[in-house]
CSV table of C-alpha atoms and ligand atoms in Angstrom, one decimal:
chain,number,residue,atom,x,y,z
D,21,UNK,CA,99.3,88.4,82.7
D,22,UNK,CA,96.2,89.7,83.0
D,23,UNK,CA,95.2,92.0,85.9
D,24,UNK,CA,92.2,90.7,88.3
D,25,UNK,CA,89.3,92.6,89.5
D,26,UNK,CA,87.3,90.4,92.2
D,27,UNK,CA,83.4,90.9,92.0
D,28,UNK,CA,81.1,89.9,94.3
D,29,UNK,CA,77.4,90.1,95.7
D,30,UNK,CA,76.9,91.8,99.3
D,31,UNK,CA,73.3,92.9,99.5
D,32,UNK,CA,73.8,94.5,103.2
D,33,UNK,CA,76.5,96.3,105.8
D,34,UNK,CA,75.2,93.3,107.9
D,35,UNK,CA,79.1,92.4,109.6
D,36,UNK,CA,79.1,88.9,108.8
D,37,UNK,CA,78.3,89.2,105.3
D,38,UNK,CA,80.3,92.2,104.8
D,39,UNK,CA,83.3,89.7,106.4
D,40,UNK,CA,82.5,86.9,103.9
D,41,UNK,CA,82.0,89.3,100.7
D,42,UNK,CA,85.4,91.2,101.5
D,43,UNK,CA,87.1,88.0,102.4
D,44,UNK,CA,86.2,86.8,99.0
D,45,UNK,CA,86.4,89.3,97.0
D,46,UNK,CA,90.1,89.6,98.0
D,47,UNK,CA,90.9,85.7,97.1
D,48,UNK,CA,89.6,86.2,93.6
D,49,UNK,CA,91.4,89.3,93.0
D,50,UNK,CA,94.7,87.8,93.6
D,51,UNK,CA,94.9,88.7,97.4
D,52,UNK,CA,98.1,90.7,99.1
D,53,UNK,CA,100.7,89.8,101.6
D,54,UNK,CA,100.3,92.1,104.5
D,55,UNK,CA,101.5,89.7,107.2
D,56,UNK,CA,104.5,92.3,109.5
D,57,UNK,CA,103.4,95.3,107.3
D,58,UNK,CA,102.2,98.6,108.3
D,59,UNK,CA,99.1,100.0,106.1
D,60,UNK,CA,97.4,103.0,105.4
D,61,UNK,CA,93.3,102.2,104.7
D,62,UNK,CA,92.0,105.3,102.7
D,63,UNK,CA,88.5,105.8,103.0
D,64,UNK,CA,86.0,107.9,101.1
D,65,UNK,CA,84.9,110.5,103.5
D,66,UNK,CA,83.6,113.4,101.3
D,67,UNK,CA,82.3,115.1,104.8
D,68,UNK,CA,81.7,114.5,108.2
D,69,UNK,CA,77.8,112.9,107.2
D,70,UNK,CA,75.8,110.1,108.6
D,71,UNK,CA,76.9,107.2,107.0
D,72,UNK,CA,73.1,106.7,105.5
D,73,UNK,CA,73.3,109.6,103.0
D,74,UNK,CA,76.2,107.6,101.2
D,75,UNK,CA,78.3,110.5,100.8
D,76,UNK,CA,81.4,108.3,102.2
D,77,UNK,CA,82.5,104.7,102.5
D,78,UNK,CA,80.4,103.2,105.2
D,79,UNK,CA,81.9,102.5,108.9
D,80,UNK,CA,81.4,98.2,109.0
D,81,UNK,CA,82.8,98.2,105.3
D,82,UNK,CA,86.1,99.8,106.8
D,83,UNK,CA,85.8,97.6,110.1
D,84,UNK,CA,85.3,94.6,107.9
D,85,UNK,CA,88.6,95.8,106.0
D,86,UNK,CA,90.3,96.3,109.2
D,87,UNK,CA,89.6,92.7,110.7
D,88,UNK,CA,90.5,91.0,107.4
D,89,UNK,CA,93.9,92.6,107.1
D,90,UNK,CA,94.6,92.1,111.3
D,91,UNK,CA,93.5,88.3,110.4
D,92,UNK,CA,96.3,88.4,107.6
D,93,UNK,CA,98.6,89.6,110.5
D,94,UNK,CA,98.9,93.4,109.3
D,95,UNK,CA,101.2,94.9,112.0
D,96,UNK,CA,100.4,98.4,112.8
D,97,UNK,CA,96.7,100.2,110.4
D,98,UNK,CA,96.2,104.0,110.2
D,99,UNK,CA,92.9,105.1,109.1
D,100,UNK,CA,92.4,108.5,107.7
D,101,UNK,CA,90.9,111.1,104.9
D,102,UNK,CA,91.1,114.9,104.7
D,103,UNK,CA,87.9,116.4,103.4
D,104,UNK,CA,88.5,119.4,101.4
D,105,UNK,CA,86.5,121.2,104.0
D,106,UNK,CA,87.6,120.0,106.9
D,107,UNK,CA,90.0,122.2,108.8
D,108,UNK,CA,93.0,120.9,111.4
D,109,UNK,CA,91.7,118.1,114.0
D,110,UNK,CA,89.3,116.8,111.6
D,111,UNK,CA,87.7,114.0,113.8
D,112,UNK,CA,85.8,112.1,111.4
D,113,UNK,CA,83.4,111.3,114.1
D,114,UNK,CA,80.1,111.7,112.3
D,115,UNK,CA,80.8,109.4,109.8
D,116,UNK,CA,81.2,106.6,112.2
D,117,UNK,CA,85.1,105.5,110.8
D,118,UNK,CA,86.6,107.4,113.9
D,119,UNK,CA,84.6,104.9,115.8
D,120,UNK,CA,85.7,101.9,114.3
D,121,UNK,CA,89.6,102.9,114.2
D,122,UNK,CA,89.7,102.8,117.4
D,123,UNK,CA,86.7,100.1,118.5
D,124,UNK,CA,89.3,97.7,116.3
D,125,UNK,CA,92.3,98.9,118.0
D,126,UNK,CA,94.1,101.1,114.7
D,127,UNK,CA,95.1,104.5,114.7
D,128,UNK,CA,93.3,107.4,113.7
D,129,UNK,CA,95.5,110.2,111.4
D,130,UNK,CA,94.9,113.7,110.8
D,131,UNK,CA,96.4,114.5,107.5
D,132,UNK,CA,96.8,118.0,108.3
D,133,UNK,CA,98.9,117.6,111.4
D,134,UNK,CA,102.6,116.6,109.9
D,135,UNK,CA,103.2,116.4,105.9
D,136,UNK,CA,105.4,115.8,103.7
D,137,UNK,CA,106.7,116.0,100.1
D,138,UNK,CA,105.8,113.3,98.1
D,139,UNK,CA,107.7,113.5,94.2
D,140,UNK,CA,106.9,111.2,91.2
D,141,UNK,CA,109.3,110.6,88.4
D,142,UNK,CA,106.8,109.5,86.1
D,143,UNK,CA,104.6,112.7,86.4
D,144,UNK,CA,102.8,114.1,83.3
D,145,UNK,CA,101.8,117.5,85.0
D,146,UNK,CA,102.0,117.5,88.4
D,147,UNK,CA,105.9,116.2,89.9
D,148,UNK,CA,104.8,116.7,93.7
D,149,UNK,CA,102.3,116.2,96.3
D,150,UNK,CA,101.9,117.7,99.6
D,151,UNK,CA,100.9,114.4,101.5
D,152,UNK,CA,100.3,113.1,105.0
D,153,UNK,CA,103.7,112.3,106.3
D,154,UNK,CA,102.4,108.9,107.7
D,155,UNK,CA,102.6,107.6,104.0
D,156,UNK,CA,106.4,107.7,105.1
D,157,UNK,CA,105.9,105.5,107.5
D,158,UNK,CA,103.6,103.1,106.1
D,159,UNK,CA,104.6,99.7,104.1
D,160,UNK,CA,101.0,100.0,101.9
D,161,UNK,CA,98.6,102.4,101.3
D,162,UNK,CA,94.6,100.5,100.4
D,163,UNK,CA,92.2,102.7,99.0
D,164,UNK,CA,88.5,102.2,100.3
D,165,UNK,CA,86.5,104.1,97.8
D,166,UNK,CA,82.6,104.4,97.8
D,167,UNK,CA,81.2,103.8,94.0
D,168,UNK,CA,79.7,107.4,93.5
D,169,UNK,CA,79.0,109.6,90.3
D,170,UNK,CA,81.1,112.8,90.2
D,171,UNK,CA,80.5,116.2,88.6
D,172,UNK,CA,83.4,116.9,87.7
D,173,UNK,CA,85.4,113.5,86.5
D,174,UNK,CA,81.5,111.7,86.1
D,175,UNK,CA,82.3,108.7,88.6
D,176,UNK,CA,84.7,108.8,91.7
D,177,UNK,CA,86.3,105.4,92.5
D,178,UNK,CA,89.8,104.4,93.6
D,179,UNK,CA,92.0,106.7,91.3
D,180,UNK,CA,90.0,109.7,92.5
D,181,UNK,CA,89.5,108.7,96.1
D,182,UNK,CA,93.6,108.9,96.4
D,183,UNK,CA,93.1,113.0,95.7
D,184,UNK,CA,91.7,113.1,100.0
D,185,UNK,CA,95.5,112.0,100.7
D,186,UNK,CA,96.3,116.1,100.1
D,187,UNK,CA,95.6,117.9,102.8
D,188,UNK,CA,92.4,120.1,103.2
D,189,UNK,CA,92.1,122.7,101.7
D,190,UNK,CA,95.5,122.2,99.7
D,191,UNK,CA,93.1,120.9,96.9
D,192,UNK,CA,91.9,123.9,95.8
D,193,UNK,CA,94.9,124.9,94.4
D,194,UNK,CA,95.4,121.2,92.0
D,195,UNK,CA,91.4,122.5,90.8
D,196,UNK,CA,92.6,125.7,89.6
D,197,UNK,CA,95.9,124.9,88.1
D,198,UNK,CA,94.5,121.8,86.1
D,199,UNK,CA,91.1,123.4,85.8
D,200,UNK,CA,89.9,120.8,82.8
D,201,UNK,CA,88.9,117.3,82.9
D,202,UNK,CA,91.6,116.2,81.1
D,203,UNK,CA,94.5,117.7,82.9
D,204,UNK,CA,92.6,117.1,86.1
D,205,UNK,CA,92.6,113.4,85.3
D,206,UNK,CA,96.4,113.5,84.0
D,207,UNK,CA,97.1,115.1,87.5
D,208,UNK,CA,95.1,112.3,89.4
D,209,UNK,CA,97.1,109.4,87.6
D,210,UNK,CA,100.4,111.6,88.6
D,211,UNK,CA,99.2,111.1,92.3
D,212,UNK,CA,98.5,107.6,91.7
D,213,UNK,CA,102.3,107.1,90.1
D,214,UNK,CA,103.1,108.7,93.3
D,215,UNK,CA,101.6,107.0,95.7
D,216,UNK,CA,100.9,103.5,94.2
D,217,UNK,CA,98.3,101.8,96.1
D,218,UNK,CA,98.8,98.7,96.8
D,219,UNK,CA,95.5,97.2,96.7
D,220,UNK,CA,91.8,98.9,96.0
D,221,UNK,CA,88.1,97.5,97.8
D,222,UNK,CA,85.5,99.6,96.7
D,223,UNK,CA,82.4,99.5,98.9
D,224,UNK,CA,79.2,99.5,96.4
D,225,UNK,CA,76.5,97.6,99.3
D,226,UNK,CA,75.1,101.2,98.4
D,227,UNK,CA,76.4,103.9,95.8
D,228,UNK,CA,75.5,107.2,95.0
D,229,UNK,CA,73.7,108.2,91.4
D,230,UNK,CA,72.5,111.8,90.3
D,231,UNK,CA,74.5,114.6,91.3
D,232,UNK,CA,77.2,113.3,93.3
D,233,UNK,CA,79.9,113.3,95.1
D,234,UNK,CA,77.9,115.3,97.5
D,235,UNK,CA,74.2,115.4,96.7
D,236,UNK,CA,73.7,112.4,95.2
D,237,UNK,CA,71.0,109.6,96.4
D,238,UNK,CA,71.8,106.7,97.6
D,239,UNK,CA,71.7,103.5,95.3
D,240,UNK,CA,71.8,100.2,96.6
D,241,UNK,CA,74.2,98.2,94.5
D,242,UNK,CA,74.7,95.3,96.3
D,243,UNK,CA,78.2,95.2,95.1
D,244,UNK,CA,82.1,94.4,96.4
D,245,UNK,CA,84.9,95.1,93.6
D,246,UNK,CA,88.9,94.8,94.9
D,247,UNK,CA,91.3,94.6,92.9
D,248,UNK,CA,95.4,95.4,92.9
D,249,UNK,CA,95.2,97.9,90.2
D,250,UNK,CA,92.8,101.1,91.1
D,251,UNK,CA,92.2,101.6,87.4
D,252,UNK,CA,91.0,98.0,86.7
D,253,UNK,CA,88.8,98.2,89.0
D,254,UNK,CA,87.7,101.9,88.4
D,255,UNK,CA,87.0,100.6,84.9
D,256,UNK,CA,84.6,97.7,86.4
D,257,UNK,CA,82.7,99.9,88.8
D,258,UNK,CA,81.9,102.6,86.1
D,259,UNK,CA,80.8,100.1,83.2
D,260,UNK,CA,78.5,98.2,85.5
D,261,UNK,CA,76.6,101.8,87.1
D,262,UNK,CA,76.4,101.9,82.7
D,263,UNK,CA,79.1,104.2,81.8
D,264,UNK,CA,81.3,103.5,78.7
D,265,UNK,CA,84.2,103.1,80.9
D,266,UNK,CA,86.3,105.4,78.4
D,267,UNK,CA,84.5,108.0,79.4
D,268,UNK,CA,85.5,108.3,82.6
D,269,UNK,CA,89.1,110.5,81.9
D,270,UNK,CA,90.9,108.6,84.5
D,271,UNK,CA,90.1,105.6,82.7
D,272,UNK,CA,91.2,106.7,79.0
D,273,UNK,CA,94.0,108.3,79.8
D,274,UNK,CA,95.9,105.2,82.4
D,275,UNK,CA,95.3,103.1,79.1
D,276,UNK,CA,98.1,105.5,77.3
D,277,UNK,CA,100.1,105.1,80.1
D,278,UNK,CA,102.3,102.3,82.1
D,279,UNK,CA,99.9,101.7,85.1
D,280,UNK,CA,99.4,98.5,84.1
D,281,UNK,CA,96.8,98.1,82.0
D,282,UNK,CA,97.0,99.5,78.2
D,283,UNK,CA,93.7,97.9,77.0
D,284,UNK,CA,90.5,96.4,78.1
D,285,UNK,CA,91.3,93.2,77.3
D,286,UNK,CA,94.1,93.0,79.6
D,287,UNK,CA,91.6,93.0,82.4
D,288,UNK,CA,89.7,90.0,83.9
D,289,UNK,CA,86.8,90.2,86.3
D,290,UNK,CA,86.3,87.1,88.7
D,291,UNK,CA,83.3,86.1,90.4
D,292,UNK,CA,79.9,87.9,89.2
D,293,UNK,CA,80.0,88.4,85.5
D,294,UNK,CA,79.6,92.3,84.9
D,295,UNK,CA,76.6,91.5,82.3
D,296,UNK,CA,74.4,89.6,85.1
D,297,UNK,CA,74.9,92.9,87.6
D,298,UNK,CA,74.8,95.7,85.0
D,299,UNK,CA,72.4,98.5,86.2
D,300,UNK,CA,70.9,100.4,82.9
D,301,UNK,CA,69.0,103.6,85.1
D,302,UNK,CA,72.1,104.7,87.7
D,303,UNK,CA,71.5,108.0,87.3
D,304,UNK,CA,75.1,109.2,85.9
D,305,UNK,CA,76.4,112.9,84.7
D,306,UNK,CA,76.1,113.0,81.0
D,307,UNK,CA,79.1,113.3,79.7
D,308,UNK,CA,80.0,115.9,76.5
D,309,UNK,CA,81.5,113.2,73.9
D,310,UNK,CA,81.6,115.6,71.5
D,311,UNK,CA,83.6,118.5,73.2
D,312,UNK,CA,85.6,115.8,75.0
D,313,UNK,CA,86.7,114.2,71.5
D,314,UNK,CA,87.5,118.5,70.4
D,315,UNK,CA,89.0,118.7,73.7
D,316,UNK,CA,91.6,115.7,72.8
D,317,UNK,CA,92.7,117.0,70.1
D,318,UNK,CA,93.1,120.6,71.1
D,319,UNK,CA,94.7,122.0,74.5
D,320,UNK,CA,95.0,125.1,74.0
D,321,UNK,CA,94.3,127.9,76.1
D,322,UNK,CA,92.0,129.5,73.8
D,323,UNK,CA,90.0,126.6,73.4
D,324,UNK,CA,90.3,126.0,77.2
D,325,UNK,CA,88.7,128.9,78.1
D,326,UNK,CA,85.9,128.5,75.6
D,327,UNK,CA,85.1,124.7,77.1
D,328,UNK,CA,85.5,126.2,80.2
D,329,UNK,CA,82.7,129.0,79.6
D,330,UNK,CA,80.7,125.9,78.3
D,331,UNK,CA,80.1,123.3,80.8
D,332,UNK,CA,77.0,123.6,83.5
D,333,UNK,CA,77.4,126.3,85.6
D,334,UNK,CA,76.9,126.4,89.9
D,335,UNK,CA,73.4,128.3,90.8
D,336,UNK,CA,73.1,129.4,94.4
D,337,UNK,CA,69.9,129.2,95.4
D,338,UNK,CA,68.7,131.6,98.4
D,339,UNK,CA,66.0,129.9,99.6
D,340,UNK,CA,67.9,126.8,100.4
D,341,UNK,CA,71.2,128.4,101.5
D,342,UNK,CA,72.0,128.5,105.0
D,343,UNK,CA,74.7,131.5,104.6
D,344,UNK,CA,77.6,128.9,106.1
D,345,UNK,CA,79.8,130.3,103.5
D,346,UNK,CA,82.0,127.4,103.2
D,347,UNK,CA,81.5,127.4,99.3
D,348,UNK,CA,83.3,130.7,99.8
D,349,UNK,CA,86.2,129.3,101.8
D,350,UNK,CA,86.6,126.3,99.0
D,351,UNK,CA,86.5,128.8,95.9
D,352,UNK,CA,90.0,128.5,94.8
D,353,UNK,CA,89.1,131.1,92.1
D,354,UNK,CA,87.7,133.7,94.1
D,355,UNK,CA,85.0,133.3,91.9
D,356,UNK,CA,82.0,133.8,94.6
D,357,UNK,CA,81.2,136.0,97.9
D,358,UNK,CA,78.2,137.2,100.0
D,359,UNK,CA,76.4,140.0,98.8
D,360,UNK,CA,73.8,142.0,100.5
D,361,UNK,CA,70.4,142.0,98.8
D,362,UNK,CA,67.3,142.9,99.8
D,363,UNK,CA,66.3,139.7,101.8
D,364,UNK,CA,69.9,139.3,103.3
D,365,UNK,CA,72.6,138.5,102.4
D,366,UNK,CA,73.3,136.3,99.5
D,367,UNK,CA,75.8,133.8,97.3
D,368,UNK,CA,76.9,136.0,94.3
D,369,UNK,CA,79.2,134.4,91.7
D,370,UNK,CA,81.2,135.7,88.7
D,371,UNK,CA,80.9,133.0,86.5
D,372,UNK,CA,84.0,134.6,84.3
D,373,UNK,CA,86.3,133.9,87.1
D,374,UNK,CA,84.6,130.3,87.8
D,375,UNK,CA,86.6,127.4,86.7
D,376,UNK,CA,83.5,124.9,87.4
D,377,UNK,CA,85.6,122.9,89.5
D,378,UNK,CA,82.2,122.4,91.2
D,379,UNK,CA,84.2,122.2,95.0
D,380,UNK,CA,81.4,124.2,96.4
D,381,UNK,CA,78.8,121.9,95.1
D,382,UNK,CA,80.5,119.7,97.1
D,383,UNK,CA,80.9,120.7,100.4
D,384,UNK,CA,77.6,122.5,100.5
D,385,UNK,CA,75.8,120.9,103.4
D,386,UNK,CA,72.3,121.7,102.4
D,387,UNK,CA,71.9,120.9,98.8
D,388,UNK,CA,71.7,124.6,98.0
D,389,UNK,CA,73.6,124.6,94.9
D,390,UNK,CA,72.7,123.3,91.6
D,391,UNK,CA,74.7,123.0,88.8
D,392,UNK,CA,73.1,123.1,85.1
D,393,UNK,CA,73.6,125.2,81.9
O,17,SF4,S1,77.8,126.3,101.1
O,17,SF4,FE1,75.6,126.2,100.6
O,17,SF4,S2,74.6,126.9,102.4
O,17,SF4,FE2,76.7,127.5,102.7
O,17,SF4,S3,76.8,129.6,101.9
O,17,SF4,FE3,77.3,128.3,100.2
O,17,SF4,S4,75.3,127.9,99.1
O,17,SF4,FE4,74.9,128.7,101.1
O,18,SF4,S1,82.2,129.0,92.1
O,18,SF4,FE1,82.2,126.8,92.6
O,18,SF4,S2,82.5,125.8,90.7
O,18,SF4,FE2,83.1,128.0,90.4
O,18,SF4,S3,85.3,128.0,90.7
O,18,SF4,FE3,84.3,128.5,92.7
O,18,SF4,S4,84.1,126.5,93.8
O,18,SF4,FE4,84.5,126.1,91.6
C-alpha cells in the first residue's frame, strides 16, 4: 500500500484557514486515531525568535494543531523543543508556542528538566538517545516541522526536526561523533527508528530559503504537507522548494532502509499535484553531487578528513559580531575562541579542528557568521 502525503494550499496563519488547511490536509493523508491518547507535538523552534523571521514553526500553526487533535478527543498534549542553545528553563516565550500551550490548555515541557534513555534495535550508528523522559509517558509523538533549507543536511523537515527531542546542548556531541553528512543522516534515521513519530504536519504558510536554518529569509509557500511517514513527506517538501529529493541524505539513505518507503514510487501525494506548486528560485544550498557520489563509495577516515577540509568554511565577521560568544559555547570541537586584537576582542577559529558542523552558524543571533569556501 502505498504511503500518503496530504498537500494542500494555505496562503496565510489567518486561524480559520490554518483550521480548514490542517483539517484537510490530515483527511487526505490518511488521518490518525488520537481519541484517549496522550501526544507529544514537536515543533520547530531553532531559537527563542519572533515568529516573523521564520526561524521556527509559527505559533497559530501549532494552536491550529492543538485544536484539531483536542477535536479528535486527544487526552492529555505536551508541547516542547530544546534549542541547541537554550540552557535549563528554556521558556520558549519569544516565539509565541509557550503562549499557545497554555492559551489552549496543554502542557509546556522542558526537555532538560527529567530525561531518559531511549535505545533502538534497529540502529545503524547511533543505539541510544538521551531524550525527554515525557516521551515515556506519551502514547504519540507528532512532529511540526517548519520547511527550511539547512547547511548542513541542505533542507530540515520532519526527520531532522526530531534531532530538538535531545536535550540542549547534548547535540554537540552527535555533530562531532558523526561529523559527515552521511553518518549524520544515518544517525538522524537511528533517532527516527527510535522514536517513531506517529504522524508529521509541516508548516510551509512561509519557509525559509538561502542560508538556513538560522539566517535564512522568509519564503512564502503557501503550503500544508502531513503525512504518517516523516520521510514521505520530507521527500515532498524538498522536491517541491526544487531539490532532487535524493539529494537530501535523509532521503537517500531511509530508501535503503525499512522505514517504510524503499522507492519513490511507493509514495502518493493527495490534494495539490506537486508539479502545479513547484517553486524553481527557492534559494537552496548547493549540494556537492560529485563528492557526495565519492563520499558513498568511500568512508574512510582518510577520505573523511579530506571532504571534511573541503566543504565551505564558517567566517566570523567582526563588524557584525556582538561578542555573545554563544558560537563558543556550541563548538563541540573546540574549534573557535575569543581572541584579543587590536579593535577588541575577536572570533578566532582553527579551521583544522572545525568539523563544519556549522552549529554556530546557527545560533548566532546577529547573522555574523558566513559560511563559504
Ligand atoms: S555567536 Fe555571533 S555574535 Fe556571538 S560571538 Fe559568535 S559570531 Fe559573535
Ligand atoms: S567552528 Fe562552527 S562549524 Fe566549526 S566545528 Fe565549531 S561550531 Fe562547527
Amino acid at each position: 500500500m502505498k504511503v500518503k502525503v496530504g498537500l494542500v494550499k494555505c496562503n496565510t496563519y489567518d486561524s480559520k484557514e490554518l483550521d480548514t488547511a490542517i483539517e484537510k490536509a490530515m483527511t487526505l493523508s490518511g488521518g490518525i486515531d488520537v481519541k484517549g491518547k496522550k501526544l507529544l507535538l514537536k515543533p520547530n523552534i531553532l531559537s527563542d525568535s519572533d515568529p516573523a523571521k521564520a526561524l521556527s514553526t509559527h505559533p497559530e500553526f501549532v494552536r491550529s494543531v492543538i485544536k484539531y487533535m483536542q477535536k479528535a478527543g486527544a487526552s492529555e498534549i505536551y508541547v516542547g523543543d530544546s534549542p541547541g542553545f537554550q540552557k535549563p528553563g528554556y521558556t520558549g516565550r519569544k516565539s509565541g508556542i509557550r503562549q499557545v500551550t497554555e492559551e489552549t490548555g496543554s502542557i509546556w515541557v522542558d526537555f532538560t528538566k527529567e530525561t531518559s534513555i531511549l535505545k533502538t534495535e534497529n540502529a545503524k550508528l547511533a543505539k541510544e538517545f538521551k531524550v525527554p523522559s515525557v516521551l515515556n509517558e506519551v502514547d504519540m509523538v507528532i512532529s511540526l516541522p517548519k520547511m527550511k533549507t539547512h547547511q548542513l543536511m541542505y533542507f530540515t523537515g520532519a526527520v531532522k526536526n526530531l534531532f530538538g527531542l535531545v536535550p540542549g546542548l547534548g547535540k554537540s556531541k552527535y555533530h562531532v561523533t558523526y561529523p559527515n553528512r552521511h553518518n549524520f543522516g544515518e544517525m538522524l534515521l537511528d533517532l527516527l527508528e527510535a522514536v517513531k513519530p506517529a504522524y508529521s504536519i509541516m508548516d510551509g504558510v512561509i519557509g525559509m530559503e538561502g542560508p538556513g536554518p538560522g539566517n535564512g529569509y522568509p519564503r512564502p509557500v503557501k503550503l500544508i504537507l502531513a503525512s504518517p511517514n516523516a520521510v514521505a513527506l520530507d521527500t515532498i517538501a524538498s522536491s517541491i522548494i526544487g531539490y532532487d529529493p535524493m539529494q537530501i541524505p535523509t532521503n537517500k539513505l531511509a530508501l535503503k532502509r525499512d522505514l517504510g518507503v524503499n522507492h519513490l514510487s511507493d509514495i502518493s501525494v493527495e490534494g495539490l499535484k506537486v508539479k502545479d506548486v513547484k517553486i524553481d528560485d527557492y534559494r537552496l544550498i548547493k549540494s556537492k553531487i560529485f563528492q557526495n557520489v565519492i563520499f558513498d563509495l568511500f568512508h574512510f577516515s582518510v577520505f573523511e578528513k579530506f571532504q571534511q577540509k573541503m566543504k565551505p568554511k564558517p567566517y566570523f565577521i567582526e563588524e557584525k559580531c556582538i561578542k555573545c560568544g554563544e558560537c563558543i559555547k556550541i563548538c563541540a570541537s573546540d574549534a573557535n575562541w575569543f581572541e584579543q586584537g587590536p579593535n577588541g576582542k575577536f572570533v578566532a577559529v582553527d579551521y583544522n579542528k572545525c568539523i563544519r558542523c556549522y552549529c554556530c552558524h546557527e545560533i548566532c543571533p546577529v547573522d555574523a557568521i558566513e559560511i563559504r569556501k
